[in-house]
Amino acid sequence: MMRAIWNGRVLAETERTKTVEGNHYFPPESVNLDYFTKSRTRTLCPWKGLANYYTVTVDGNVNPDAAWYYPHPSPLARRIKNHVAFWNGVTIEGEPEQEPKKR
């Protein structure tokens, strides 16, 4: 199980993430939105597209722009559409479960 943790709280939890450029992207349904507020911050990745950000708040502690996602990624990055990645002190823990082998 993979977890994103900040300030002692699990922000996201899933069996598998999608890894791109060393970042674990969590599926949108695995994210606990109670801790997230949309940020006005946007950044542009030359190959993934325009990223939107969330500010994370836990027990009154605020971590601005600690999570990002691509609502409309480029075709090359479509597999991470709306998946959430973390930085700025958010810890990623756990081991992804193995995907079943195809026969």
PDB file of C-alpha atoms in Angstrom:
ATOM      1  CA  MET A   1       0.000   0.000   0.000  1.00  0.00           C
ATOM      2  CA  MET A   2       1.283   3.475  -0.900  1.00  0.00           C
ATOM      3  CA  ARG A   3       0.606   6.482   1.342  1.00  0.00           C
ATOM      4  CA  ALA A   4       1.251  10.215   1.192  1.00  0.00           C
ATOM      5  CA  ILE A   5       1.715  11.529   4.746  1.00  0.00           C
ATOM      6  CA  TRP A   6       2.151  15.019   6.138  1.00  0.00           C
ATOM      7  CA  ASN A   7       1.975  16.203   9.719  1.00  0.00           C
ATOM      8  CA  GLY A   8       1.000  12.698  10.852  1.00  0.00           C
ATOM      9  CA  ARG A   9      -2.035  12.423   8.557  1.00  0.00           C
ATOM     10  CA  VAL A  10      -2.593  10.192   5.554  1.00  0.00           C
ATOM     11  CA  LEU A  11      -3.367  12.510   2.636  1.00  0.00           C
ATOM     12  CA  ALA A  12      -3.718   9.750   0.053  1.00  0.00           C
ATOM     13  CA  GLU A  13      -3.631   5.964   0.096  1.00  0.00           C
ATOM     14  CA  THR A  14      -3.722   3.456  -2.742  1.00  0.00           C
ATOM     15  CA  GLU A  15      -2.475   0.035  -3.779  1.00  0.00           C
ATOM     16  CA  ARG A  16      -0.624   1.461  -6.804  1.00  0.00           C
ATOM     17  CA  THR A  17       0.596   4.826  -7.979  1.00  0.00           C
ATOM     18  CA  LYS A  18       1.796   5.899 -11.397  1.00  0.00           C
ATOM     19  CA  THR A  19       5.429   6.966 -11.296  1.00  0.00           C
ATOM     20  CA  VAL A  20       6.644   9.716 -13.612  1.00  0.00           C
ATOM     21  CA  GLU A  21      10.055  11.354 -13.270  1.00  0.00           C
ATOM     22  CA  GLY A  22      10.452   9.870  -9.788  1.00  0.00           C
ATOM     23  CA  ASN A  23       7.139  11.269  -8.505  1.00  0.00           C
ATOM     24  CA  HIS A  24       4.315   9.021  -7.338  1.00  0.00           C
ATOM     25  CA  TYR A  25       0.964  10.132  -8.745  1.00  0.00           C
ATOM     26  CA  PHE A  26      -2.001   8.982  -6.659  1.00  0.00           C
ATOM     27  CA  PRO A  27      -5.376   8.299  -8.300  1.00  0.00           C
ATOM     28  CA  PRO A  28      -7.910  11.051  -7.557  1.00  0.00           C
ATOM     29  CA  GLU A  29     -10.228   8.686  -5.648  1.00  0.00           C
ATOM     30  CA  SER A  30      -7.390   7.837  -3.225  1.00  0.00           C
ATOM     31  CA  VAL A  31      -6.946  11.443  -2.049  1.00  0.00           C
ATOM     32  CA  ASN A  32      -8.574  12.632   1.194  1.00  0.00           C
ATOM     33  CA  LEU A  33      -9.929  15.983   0.000  1.00  0.00           C
ATOM     34  CA  ASP A  34     -10.685  17.080   3.589  1.00  0.00           C
ATOM     35  CA  TYR A  35      -7.077  18.302   3.741  1.00  0.00           C
ATOM     36  CA  PHE A  36      -6.953  20.033   0.343  1.00  0.00           C
ATOM     37  CA  THR A  37      -7.907  23.438  -0.989  1.00  0.00           C
ATOM     38  CA  LYS A  38      -7.331  24.521  -4.558  1.00  0.00           C
ATOM     39  CA  SER A  39      -4.483  26.936  -5.059  1.00  0.00           C
ATOM     40  CA  ARG A  40      -4.197  29.628  -7.694  1.00  0.00           C
ATOM     41  CA  THR A  41      -0.682  28.416  -8.531  1.00  0.00           C
ATOM     42  CA  ARG A  42      -0.074  26.964 -11.995  1.00  0.00           C
ATOM     43  CA  THR A  43       3.131  25.722 -13.602  1.00  0.00           C
ATOM     44  CA  LEU A  44       3.893  24.551 -17.103  1.00  0.00           C
ATOM     45  CA  CYS A  45       5.795  21.359 -17.834  1.00  0.00           C
ATOM     46  CA  PRO A  46       7.070  21.217 -21.434  1.00  0.00           C
ATOM     47  CA  TRP A  47       5.861  17.668 -21.953  1.00  0.00           C
ATOM     48  CA  LYS A  48       3.099  17.092 -19.356  1.00  0.00           C
ATOM     49  CA  GLY A  49       1.246  20.388 -19.705  1.00  0.00           C
ATOM     50  CA  LEU A  50      -0.258  22.830 -17.209  1.00  0.00           C
ATOM     51  CA  ALA A  51      -0.228  21.697 -13.567  1.00  0.00           C
ATOM     52  CA  ASN A  52      -2.722  22.920 -10.969  1.00  0.00           C
ATOM     53  CA  TYR A  53      -1.893  22.896  -7.247  1.00  0.00           C
ATOM     54  CA  TYR A  54      -3.490  22.205  -3.901  1.00  0.00           C
ATOM     55  CA  THR A  55      -2.594  23.667  -0.529  1.00  0.00           C
ATOM     56  CA  VAL A  56      -2.642  21.058   2.238  1.00  0.00           C
ATOM     57  CA  THR A  57      -3.895  21.935   5.728  1.00  0.00           C
ATOM     58  CA  VAL A  58      -3.625  19.577   8.706  1.00  0.00           C
ATOM     59  CA  ASP A  59      -4.570  20.622  12.247  1.00  0.00           C
ATOM     60  CA  GLY A  60      -4.199  24.291  11.335  1.00  0.00           C
ATOM     61  CA  ASN A  61      -0.757  23.805   9.768  1.00  0.00           C
ATOM     62  CA  VAL A  62      -0.654  24.987   6.157  1.00  0.00           C
ATOM     63  CA  ASN A  63       1.606  23.581   3.436  1.00  0.00           C
ATOM     64  CA  PRO A  64       1.094  25.829   0.387  1.00  0.00           C
ATOM     65  CA  ASP A  65       1.135  24.173  -3.038  1.00  0.00           C
ATOM     66  CA  ALA A  66       2.204  20.822  -1.553  1.00  0.00           C
ATOM     67  CA  ALA A  67       0.326  18.792  -4.168  1.00  0.00           C
ATOM     68  CA  TRP A  68      -0.163  19.108  -7.900  1.00  0.00           C
ATOM     69  CA  TYR A  69      -2.132  17.471 -10.694  1.00  0.00           C
ATOM     70  CA  TYR A  70      -2.736  17.779 -14.429  1.00  0.00           C
ATOM     71  CA  PRO A  71      -6.435  18.220 -15.266  1.00  0.00           C
ATOM     72  CA  HIS A  72      -5.712  18.378 -19.017  1.00  0.00           C
ATOM     73  CA  PRO A  73      -2.321  16.734 -19.589  1.00  0.00           C
ATOM     74  CA  SER A  74      -0.672  16.444 -22.958  1.00  0.00           C
ATOM     75  CA  PRO A  75      -1.309  13.195 -24.850  1.00  0.00           C
ATOM     76  CA  LEU A  76       2.084  11.913 -23.681  1.00  0.00           C
ATOM     77  CA  ALA A  77       1.027  12.245 -20.024  1.00  0.00           C
ATOM     78  CA  ARG A  78      -2.630  11.233 -20.280  1.00  0.00           C
ATOM     79  CA  ARG A  79      -2.118   8.299 -17.880  1.00  0.00           C
ATOM     80  CA  ILE A  80      -1.686  10.752 -14.964  1.00  0.00           C
ATOM     81  CA  LYS A  81      -4.747  12.880 -15.716  1.00  0.00           C
ATOM     82  CA  ASN A  82      -6.097  14.199 -12.377  1.00  0.00           C
ATOM     83  CA  HIS A  83      -3.646  12.022 -10.405  1.00  0.00           C
ATOM     84  CA  VAL A  84      -2.057  13.892  -7.489  1.00  0.00           C
ATOM     85  CA  ALA A  85       1.670  14.114  -6.709  1.00  0.00           C
ATOM     86  CA  PHE A  86       3.303  15.630  -3.633  1.00  0.00           C
ATOM     87  CA  TRP A  87       6.385  17.494  -2.473  1.00  0.00           C
ATOM     88  CA  ASN A  88       7.406  20.124   0.101  1.00  0.00           C
ATOM     89  CA  GLY A  89       7.701  17.809   3.096  1.00  0.00           C
ATOM     90  CA  VAL A  90       4.998  15.288   2.200  1.00  0.00           C
ATOM     91  CA  THR A  91       6.416  11.798   2.699  1.00  0.00           C
ATOM     92  CA  ILE A  92       5.600   8.919   0.376  1.00  0.00           C
ATOM     93  CA  GLU A  93       5.661   5.585   2.202  1.00  0.00           C
ATOM     94  CA  GLY A  94       4.999   1.966   1.395  1.00  0.00           C
ATOM     95  CA  GLU A  95       5.478  -0.442  -1.444  1.00  0.00           C
ATOM     96  CA  PRO A  96       3.157  -0.680  -4.421  1.00  0.00           C
ATOM     97  CA  GLU A  97       1.328  -3.954  -4.810  1.00  0.00           C
ATOM     98  CA  GLN A  98       2.387  -5.941  -7.838  1.00  0.00           C
ATOM     99  CA  GLU A  99       0.116  -5.864 -10.850  1.00  0.00           C
ATOM    100  CA  PRO A 100      -1.278  -9.253 -11.784  1.00  0.00           C
ATOM    101  CA  LYS A 101       0.735 -10.975 -14.473  1.00  0.00           C
ATOM    102  CA  LYS A 102      -0.943 -11.108 -17.855  1.00  0.00           C
ATOM    103  CA  ARG A 103      -1.270 -14.509 -19.443  1.00  0.00           C
TER     104      ARG A 103
END
